[in-house]
């Protein structure tokens, strides 16, 4: 005997495609970044976002720039991992650190270019510290949600 809920379920479940999985992954990451950015804008004096729409666009831009940073960092790591020696290992870590650290300046400039005074990070070192805290919080939140999701299996 079928229950009322069975009427709402599809007859056959179709597993999601890779494009669908990718969409959900980045859609979720952007929403997490949006929440984190807005919480910082609301509760921190060092983060200012003019409106919700601007914060949504900033979250999308941040997600794109963070993923590009990771791609560049992995490319640098592969370049130096292909070479042997202690100096190459040192260069791998130094250049990876340089990419990760330098990317925050690029992200701050990209936000300033795209949004002007509508998105501002203020405080120590012209807002770099606030931006780093926001970005690290975004990455931690994304990782926490992914781990929670995987535990549901």
Coordinates of N, CA, C and O in Angstrom, one line a residue:
X1 N 0.8 -1.2 0.0 CA 0.0 0.0 0.0 C 0.9 1.2 0.0 O 1.8 1.4 0.8
X2 N 0.7 2.1 -0.9 CA 1.5 3.3 -1.1 C 1.0 4.4 -0.1 O -0.2 4.5 0.2
X3 N 2.0 5.1 0.5 CA 1.7 6.2 1.4 C 1.6 7.5 0.6 O 1.9 7.5 -0.6
X4 N 1.1 8.5 1.2 CA 0.9 9.8 0.5 C 2.2 10.3 0.0 O 2.3 11.0 -1.0
X5 N 3.3 10.1 0.8 CA 4.6 10.7 0.4 C 5.1 10.0 -0.9 O 5.8 10.6 -1.7
X6 N 4.8 8.8 -1.1 CA 5.2 8.1 -2.3 C 4.7 8.7 -3.6 O 5.4 8.6 -4.7
X7 N 3.6 9.4 -3.5 CA 3.1 10.1 -4.7 C 4.0 11.3 -5.2 O 4.0 11.7 -6.3
X8 N 4.8 11.8 -4.3 CA 5.7 12.9 -4.6 C 7.1 12.5 -5.1 O 7.9 13.3 -5.6
X9 N 7.4 11.2 -4.9 CA 8.8 10.7 -5.2 C 8.8 10.3 -6.7 O 7.8 9.9 -7.3
X10 N 9.9 10.5 -7.4 CA 10.0 10.1 -8.8 C 10.0 8.6 -8.9 O 10.4 7.9 -7.9
X11 N 9.6 8.1 -10.0 CA 9.5 6.6 -10.2 C 10.9 6.0 -10.2 O 11.1 4.9 -9.7
X12 N 11.9 6.7 -10.8 CA 13.2 6.2 -10.8 C 14.2 7.3 -10.4 O 14.0 8.4 -10.9
X13 N 15.1 7.0 -9.6 CA 16.1 8.0 -9.2 C 17.2 8.0 -10.2 O 17.8 7.0 -10.6
X14 N 17.5 9.2 -10.8 CA 18.6 9.3 -11.7 C 19.8 10.0 -11.0 O 19.7 11.1 -10.4
X15 N 20.9 9.3 -11.0 CA 22.1 9.9 -10.3 C 22.5 11.2 -11.0 O 22.4 11.4 -12.2
X16 N 23.0 12.2 -10.2 CA 23.4 13.5 -10.8 C 24.6 13.4 -11.7 O 25.5 12.5 -11.4
X17 N 24.6 14.2 -12.7 CA 25.8 14.2 -13.6 C 26.9 15.0 -12.9 O 26.7 15.6 -11.9
X18 N 28.1 14.9 -13.5 CA 29.3 15.7 -12.9 C 29.0 17.2 -13.0 O 29.4 17.9 -12.0
X19 N 28.4 17.7 -14.0 CA 28.0 19.1 -14.1 C 27.1 19.5 -13.0 O 27.2 20.6 -12.4
X20 N 26.1 18.6 -12.7 CA 25.2 18.9 -11.6 C 25.9 18.9 -10.2 O 25.7 19.8 -9.4
X21 N 26.8 18.0 -10.0 CA 27.6 17.9 -8.8 C 28.4 19.2 -8.6 O 28.5 19.8 -7.6
X22 N 29.1 19.6 -9.7 CA 29.9 20.8 -9.7 C 29.1 22.0 -9.4 O 29.5 22.9 -8.6
X23 N 27.9 22.1 -10.0 CA 27.0 23.3 -9.8 C 26.6 23.3 -8.3 O 26.7 24.4 -7.7
X24 N 26.2 22.2 -7.7 CA 25.8 22.2 -6.3 C 27.0 22.5 -5.4 O 26.8 23.3 -4.4
X25 N 28.1 22.0 -5.8 CA 29.3 22.3 -5.0 C 29.6 23.8 -4.9 O 29.8 24.4 -3.8
X26 N 29.7 24.5 -6.1 CA 30.0 25.9 -6.1 C 28.8 26.8 -5.6 O 29.0 27.8 -5.0
X27 N 27.6 26.3 -5.9 CA 26.4 27.1 -5.4 C 26.4 27.1 -3.9 O 26.2 28.1 -3.3
X28 N 26.7 25.9 -3.3 CA 26.8 25.8 -1.8 C 27.9 26.7 -1.3 O 27.8 27.4 -0.3
X29 N 29.1 26.6 -1.9 CA 30.2 27.4 -1.5 C 29.9 28.9 -1.5 O 30.3 29.6 -0.6
X30 N 29.3 29.3 -2.6 CA 28.9 30.8 -2.7 C 28.0 31.1 -1.6 O 28.1 32.2 -1.0
X31 N 27.0 30.3 -1.3 CA 26.1 30.6 -0.3 C 26.7 30.7 1.1 O 26.4 31.5 1.9
X32 N 27.7 29.7 1.3 CA 28.4 29.8 2.6 C 29.2 31.1 2.7 O 29.3 31.7 3.7
X33 N 29.9 31.4 1.6 CA 30.7 32.7 1.6 C 29.8 33.9 1.8 O 30.2 34.8 2.5
X34 N 28.6 33.9 1.2 CA 27.6 34.9 1.4 C 27.2 35.1 2.9 O 27.2 36.2 3.4
X35 N 27.0 34.0 3.5 CA 26.6 34.0 4.9 C 27.8 34.6 5.8 O 27.6 35.4 6.6
X36 N 28.9 34.0 5.5 CA 30.1 34.5 6.3 C 30.4 36.0 6.1 O 30.6 36.7 7.1
X37 N 30.4 36.4 4.8 CA 30.6 37.8 4.5 C 29.6 38.7 5.2 O 29.9 39.7 5.8
X38 N 28.3 38.3 5.1 CA 27.3 39.1 5.8 C 27.3 39.1 7.3 O 27.1 40.2 7.9
X39 N 27.7 38.0 7.9 CA 27.9 38.0 9.3 C 29.0 38.9 9.8 O 28.9 39.7 10.7
X40 N 30.1 38.9 9.0 CA 31.2 39.8 9.3 C 30.8 41.3 9.1 O 31.2 42.2 9.9
X41 N 30.1 41.5 8.0 CA 29.6 42.9 7.8 C 28.7 43.4 8.9 O 28.7 44.6 9.2
X42 N 27.9 42.5 9.4 CA 27.0 42.9 10.5 C 27.6 43.0 11.9 O 27.3 43.9 12.6
X43 N 28.6 42.2 12.2 CA 29.2 42.1 13.5 C 30.6 42.7 13.6 O 31.1 42.7 14.8
X44 N 31.2 43.0 12.6 CA 32.6 43.5 12.6 C 32.6 45.0 12.1 O 32.0 45.3 11.1
X45 N 33.4 45.7 12.8 CA 33.6 47.1 12.4 C 34.6 47.2 11.2 O 34.6 48.3 10.5
X46 N 35.3 46.2 10.9 CA 36.3 46.2 9.8 C 35.8 45.7 8.5 O 36.6 45.7 7.5
X47 N 34.6 45.3 8.4 CA 34.0 44.8 7.1 C 32.8 45.6 6.9 O 31.9 45.6 7.7
X48 N 32.7 46.2 5.7 CA 31.6 46.9 5.3 C 31.1 46.5 3.9 O 31.9 46.4 3.0
X49 N 29.8 46.1 3.8 CA 29.2 45.8 2.5 C 27.9 46.6 2.4 O 27.1 46.6 3.3
X50 N 27.8 47.3 1.3 CA 26.7 48.3 1.2 C 25.3 47.6 1.2 O 24.4 48.1 1.8
X51 N 25.1 46.5 0.5 CA 23.8 45.9 0.4 C 23.9 44.4 0.2 O 25.0 43.8 0.0
X52 N 22.8 43.7 0.3 CA 22.8 42.2 0.1 C 23.2 41.8 -1.3 O 24.0 40.9 -1.5
X53 N 22.7 42.6 -2.3 CA 23.1 42.3 -3.6 C 24.6 42.4 -3.9 O 25.2 41.5 -4.5
X54 N 25.2 43.4 -3.3 CA 26.6 43.6 -3.4 C 27.3 42.5 -2.7 O 28.3 42.0 -3.2
X55 N 26.8 42.1 -1.6 CA 27.5 41.0 -0.9 C 27.4 39.7 -1.7 O 28.3 38.8 -1.6
X56 N 26.3 39.4 -2.3 CA 26.1 38.3 -3.2 C 27.1 38.3 -4.3 O 27.8 37.3 -4.6
X57 N 27.2 39.4 -5.0 CA 28.2 39.5 -6.1 C 29.6 39.4 -5.6 O 30.5 38.8 -6.2
X58 N 29.9 40.0 -4.4 CA 31.2 39.9 -3.8 C 31.5 38.4 -3.4 O 32.7 38.0 -3.6
X59 N 30.5 37.7 -2.9 CA 30.7 36.3 -2.6 C 31.1 35.5 -3.8 O 31.9 34.6 -3.8
X60 N 30.4 35.8 -4.9 CA 30.7 35.1 -6.2 C 32.1 35.4 -6.6 O 32.9 34.5 -7.0
X61 N 32.5 36.7 -6.6 CA 33.8 37.0 -7.0 C 34.9 36.4 -6.1 O 35.9 35.9 -6.5
X62 N 34.6 36.4 -4.8 CA 35.6 35.8 -3.8 C 35.7 34.3 -4.1 O 36.8 33.8 -4.1
X63 N 34.6 33.6 -4.4 CA 34.7 32.2 -4.7 C 35.6 31.9 -5.9 O 36.4 31.1 -6.0
X64 N 35.3 32.7 -7.0 CA 36.1 32.6 -8.2 C 37.6 32.8 -8.0 O 38.4 32.1 -8.4
X65 N 37.9 33.9 -7.2 CA 39.3 34.3 -7.0 C 40.0 33.2 -6.1 O 41.2 32.9 -6.3
X66 N 39.2 32.7 -5.1 CA 39.8 31.7 -4.2 C 40.1 30.4 -5.0 O 41.2 29.8 -4.8
X67 N 39.2 30.0 -5.9 CA 39.5 28.8 -6.6 C 40.6 29.0 -7.6 O 41.4 28.1 -7.8
X68 N 40.7 30.2 -8.2 CA 41.9 30.5 -9.1 C 43.2 30.5 -8.3 O 44.2 30.0 -8.8
X69 N 43.2 31.0 -7.1 CA 44.4 31.0 -6.2 C 44.8 29.5 -6.0 O 46.0 29.2 -6.0
X70 N 43.8 28.7 -5.7 CA 44.2 27.3 -5.4 C 44.7 26.6 -6.7 O 45.7 25.8 -6.6
X71 N 44.2 26.9 -7.8 CA 44.7 26.4 -9.1 C 46.1 26.8 -9.3 O 47.0 26.0 -9.7
X72 N 46.4 28.1 -9.1 CA 47.8 28.6 -9.3 C 48.7 27.9 -8.3 O 49.8 27.5 -8.7
X73 N 48.3 27.8 -7.1 CA 49.1 27.2 -6.0 C 49.4 25.8 -6.4 O 50.6 25.3 -6.2
X74 N 48.4 25.0 -6.9 CA 48.7 23.6 -7.3 C 49.6 23.6 -8.5 O 50.4 22.7 -8.6
X75 N 49.5 24.5 -9.4 CA 50.3 24.5 -10.6 C 51.8 24.8 -10.2 O 52.7 24.1 -10.6
X76 N 52.0 25.7 -9.2 CA 53.3 26.0 -8.7 C 53.9 24.8 -8.0 O 55.1 24.4 -8.2
X77 N 53.0 24.1 -7.2 CA 53.5 22.9 -6.5 C 53.9 21.8 -7.4 O 55.0 21.2 -7.2
X78 N 53.1 21.6 -8.5 CA 53.5 20.6 -9.4 C 54.8 20.9 -10.2 O 55.6 20.0 -10.4
X79 N 55.0 22.2 -10.5 CA 56.2 22.6 -11.2 C 57.4 22.2 -10.3 O 58.4 21.7 -10.8
X80 N 57.4 22.6 -9.0 CA 58.6 22.3 -8.2 C 58.6 20.8 -7.7 O 59.7 20.3 -7.5
X81 N 57.5 20.2 -7.6 CA 57.5 18.7 -7.3 C 58.1 17.9 -8.4 O 58.7 16.8 -8.1
X82 N 58.1 18.4 -9.6 CA 58.7 17.6 -10.7 C 60.2 17.7 -10.7 O 60.8 16.9 -11.5
X83 N 60.8 18.5 -9.9 CA 62.2 18.6 -9.8 C 62.7 18.1 -8.4 O 61.9 18.2 -7.4
X84 N 63.9 17.6 -8.4 CA 64.3 17.0 -7.1 C 65.3 17.9 -6.4 O 65.8 18.9 -7.0
X85 N 65.5 17.7 -5.2 CA 66.5 18.4 -4.4 C 65.8 19.2 -3.3 O 64.6 19.6 -3.3
X86 N 66.6 19.5 -2.3 CA 66.1 20.2 -1.1 C 65.8 21.7 -1.5 O 64.8 22.2 -1.0
X87 N 66.5 22.3 -2.4 CA 66.3 23.7 -2.8 C 64.9 23.8 -3.5 O 64.2 24.7 -3.3
X88 N 64.6 22.8 -4.3 CA 63.4 22.8 -5.1 C 62.2 22.6 -4.1 O 61.1 23.2 -4.3
X89 N 62.4 21.8 -3.1 CA 61.4 21.6 -2.0 C 61.2 22.9 -1.3 O 60.0 23.3 -1.0
X90 N 62.2 23.6 -1.0 CA 62.1 24.9 -0.3 C 61.4 25.9 -1.2 O 60.5 26.6 -0.8
X91 N 61.7 25.9 -2.5 CA 61.1 26.8 -3.4 C 59.6 26.5 -3.6 O 58.8 27.4 -3.7
X92 N 59.3 25.2 -3.5 CA 57.9 24.8 -3.6 C 57.1 25.4 -2.5 O 56.0 26.0 -2.7
X93 N 57.5 25.3 -1.3 CA 56.8 25.8 -0.1 C 56.9 27.3 -0.1 O 55.8 28.0 0.2
X94 N 58.0 27.9 -0.4 CA 58.1 29.4 -0.4 C 57.2 30.0 -1.5 O 56.4 30.9 -1.2
X95 N 57.2 29.4 -2.7 CA 56.3 30.0 -3.8 C 54.9 29.7 -3.5 O 54.0 30.6 -3.8
X96 N 54.5 28.6 -2.9 CA 53.1 28.3 -2.5 C 52.7 29.4 -1.5 O 51.6 29.9 -1.6
X97 N 53.5 29.6 -0.5 CA 53.2 30.6 0.5 C 53.1 32.0 -0.2 O 52.1 32.8 0.1
X98 N 54.0 32.3 -1.1 CA 53.9 33.6 -1.8 C 52.6 33.8 -2.6 O 52.0 34.8 -2.6
X99 N 52.2 32.7 -3.3 CA 51.0 32.7 -4.0 C 49.8 32.9 -3.1 O 48.9 33.8 -3.3
X100 N 49.7 32.2 -2.0 CA 48.6 32.3 -1.1 C 48.6 33.6 -0.4 O 47.5 34.2 -0.2
X101 N 49.7 34.1 0.0 CA 49.8 35.4 0.7 C 49.5 36.6 -0.3 O 48.7 37.5 -0.1
X102 N 50.2 36.5 -1.4 CA 50.0 37.6 -2.4 C 48.6 37.6 -3.0 O 48.2 38.7 -3.5
X103 N 48.0 36.5 -3.1 CA 46.6 36.5 -3.6 C 45.7 37.4 -2.8 O 44.7 37.9 -3.4
X104 N 45.9 37.5 -1.5 CA 45.0 38.3 -0.7 C 45.1 39.8 -1.2 O 44.1 40.5 -1.2
X105 N 46.2 40.3 -1.6 CA 46.3 41.6 -2.1 C 45.6 41.7 -3.4 O 44.9 42.7 -3.7
X106 N 45.7 40.7 -4.3 CA 45.0 40.7 -5.6 C 43.5 40.7 -5.3 O 42.7 41.3 -6.0
X107 N 43.1 39.9 -4.4 CA 41.6 39.8 -4.1 C 41.1 41.1 -3.6 O 40.1 41.6 -4.0
X108 N 41.9 41.8 -2.7 CA 41.5 43.1 -2.2 C 41.4 44.1 -3.3 O 40.4 44.9 -3.3
X109 N 42.3 44.1 -4.2 CA 42.3 45.0 -5.3 C 41.1 44.7 -6.3 O 40.5 45.6 -6.8
X110 N 40.9 43.4 -6.5 CA 39.8 43.0 -7.4 C 38.4 43.5 -6.8 O 37.6 44.0 -7.5
X111 N 38.3 43.3 -5.5 CA 37.1 43.8 -4.8 C 36.9 45.3 -4.9 O 35.8 45.8 -5.2
X112 N 38.0 46.0 -4.7 CA 38.0 47.5 -4.8 C 37.7 47.9 -6.3 O 36.9 48.8 -6.5
X113 N 38.3 47.2 -7.2 CA 38.0 47.5 -8.6 C 36.6 47.3 -9.0 O 35.9 48.1 -9.7
X114 N 36.0 46.1 -8.6 CA 34.7 45.7 -8.9 C 33.6 46.5 -8.2 O 32.6 46.8 -8.8
X115 N 33.9 46.8 -6.9 CA 32.8 47.4 -6.1 C 33.1 48.8 -5.5 O 32.2 49.4 -4.9
X116 N 34.3 49.2 -5.7 CA 34.7 50.5 -5.1 C 34.5 50.6 -3.6 O 34.9 49.7 -2.9
X117 N 33.8 51.6 -3.1 CA 33.6 51.7 -1.7 C 32.4 50.9 -1.2 O 32.1 51.0 0.0
X118 N 31.8 50.2 -2.0 CA 30.6 49.4 -1.6 C 31.0 48.2 -0.8 O 30.2 47.6 -0.1
X119 N 32.3 47.7 -1.0 CA 32.8 46.6 -0.2 C 34.2 47.1 0.3 O 35.0 47.4 -0.5
X120 N 34.3 47.1 1.7 CA 35.6 47.6 2.2 C 36.0 46.7 3.4 O 35.2 46.3 4.2
X121 N 37.3 46.5 3.4 CA 37.9 45.8 4.5 C 38.8 46.8 5.1 O 39.7 47.3 4.5
X122 N 38.7 47.1 6.4 CA 39.4 48.1 7.1 C 40.2 47.5 8.2 O 40.0 46.4 8.6
X123 N 41.1 48.3 8.8 CA 41.8 47.9 10.0 C 43.3 47.7 9.6 O 43.8 48.4 8.7
X124 N 43.9 46.9 10.4 CA 45.4 46.7 10.3 C 45.8 46.3 8.8 O 45.2 45.6 8.1
X125 N 46.9 47.0 8.4 CA 47.5 46.8 7.1 C 46.5 47.0 6.0 O 46.4 46.2 5.1
X126 N 45.8 48.1 6.1 CA 44.8 48.5 5.1 C 43.8 47.5 4.8 O 43.3 47.3 3.6
X127 N 43.4 46.7 5.8 CA 42.3 45.8 5.6 C 42.7 44.4 5.3 O 41.8 43.5 5.2
X128 N 44.0 44.1 5.1 CA 44.4 42.8 4.7 C 44.1 41.8 5.8 O 43.7 40.7 5.6
X129 N 44.4 42.2 7.1 CA 44.1 41.3 8.2 C 42.6 40.9 8.2 O 42.3 39.7 8.4
X130 N 41.7 41.9 8.1 CA 40.3 41.6 8.1 C 39.9 40.7 6.9 O 39.2 39.7 7.1
X131 N 40.5 40.9 5.7 CA 40.2 40.1 4.6 C 40.7 38.6 4.8 O 40.0 37.7 4.6
X132 N 41.9 38.5 5.4 CA 42.4 37.2 5.7 C 41.6 36.4 6.7 O 41.3 35.2 6.5
X133 N 41.1 37.1 7.7 CA 40.2 36.5 8.7 C 38.9 36.0 8.0 O 38.4 34.9 8.3
X134 N 38.3 36.9 7.2 CA 37.1 36.5 6.5 C 37.3 35.3 5.6 O 36.5 34.4 5.6
X135 N 38.4 35.4 4.8 CA 38.7 34.3 3.9 C 38.9 33.0 4.6 O 38.4 31.9 4.2
X136 N 39.7 33.0 5.6 CA 40.0 31.8 6.4 C 38.7 31.3 7.0 O 38.4 30.0 7.0
X137 N 37.8 32.1 7.5 CA 36.6 31.7 8.1 C 35.7 31.1 7.0 O 35.0 30.1 7.2
X138 N 35.7 31.6 5.8 CA 35.0 31.1 4.7 C 35.4 29.7 4.4 O 34.6 28.7 4.2
X139 N 36.8 29.5 4.3 CA 37.3 28.2 4.0 C 37.0 27.2 5.1 O 36.7 26.0 4.8
X140 N 37.1 27.6 6.4 CA 36.8 26.7 7.5 C 35.3 26.3 7.4 O 35.0 25.1 7.6
X141 N 34.4 27.3 7.2 CA 33.0 27.0 7.1 C 32.7 26.0 5.9 O 31.9 25.1 6.1
X142 N 33.3 26.3 4.8 CA 33.1 25.4 3.6 C 33.5 23.9 4.0 O 32.8 23.0 3.7
X143 N 34.7 23.8 4.6 CA 35.2 22.5 5.0 C 34.3 21.8 6.0 O 34.1 20.6 5.9
X144 N 33.9 22.6 7.0 CA 33.0 22.0 8.0 C 31.7 21.5 7.4 O 31.2 20.4 7.7
X145 N 31.1 22.2 6.5 CA 29.9 21.8 5.8 C 30.1 20.6 5.0 O 29.3 19.6 5.0
X146 N 31.3 20.5 4.2 CA 31.6 19.3 3.4 C 31.8 18.1 4.3 O 31.2 17.0 4.0
X147 N 32.4 18.3 5.5 CA 32.6 17.1 6.4 C 31.3 16.7 7.0 O 31.1 15.5 7.1
X148 N 30.5 17.6 7.3 CA 29.1 17.3 7.9 C 28.3 16.5 6.8 O 27.7 15.5 7.1
X149 N 28.4 17.0 5.6 CA 27.6 16.3 4.5 C 28.1 14.9 4.3 O 27.3 14.0 4.1
X150 N 29.4 14.7 4.3 CA 30.0 13.4 4.1 C 29.6 12.4 5.2 O 29.5 11.2 5.0
X151 N 29.5 12.9 6.4 CA 29.1 12.1 7.6 C 27.7 11.6 7.5 O 27.3 10.7 8.2
X152 N 26.9 12.3 6.7 CA 25.5 11.9 6.6 C 25.3 10.7 5.8 O 24.2 10.1 5.8
X153 N 26.3 10.2 5.1 CA 26.2 9.0 4.2 C 26.1 7.8 5.1 O 26.6 7.4 6.0

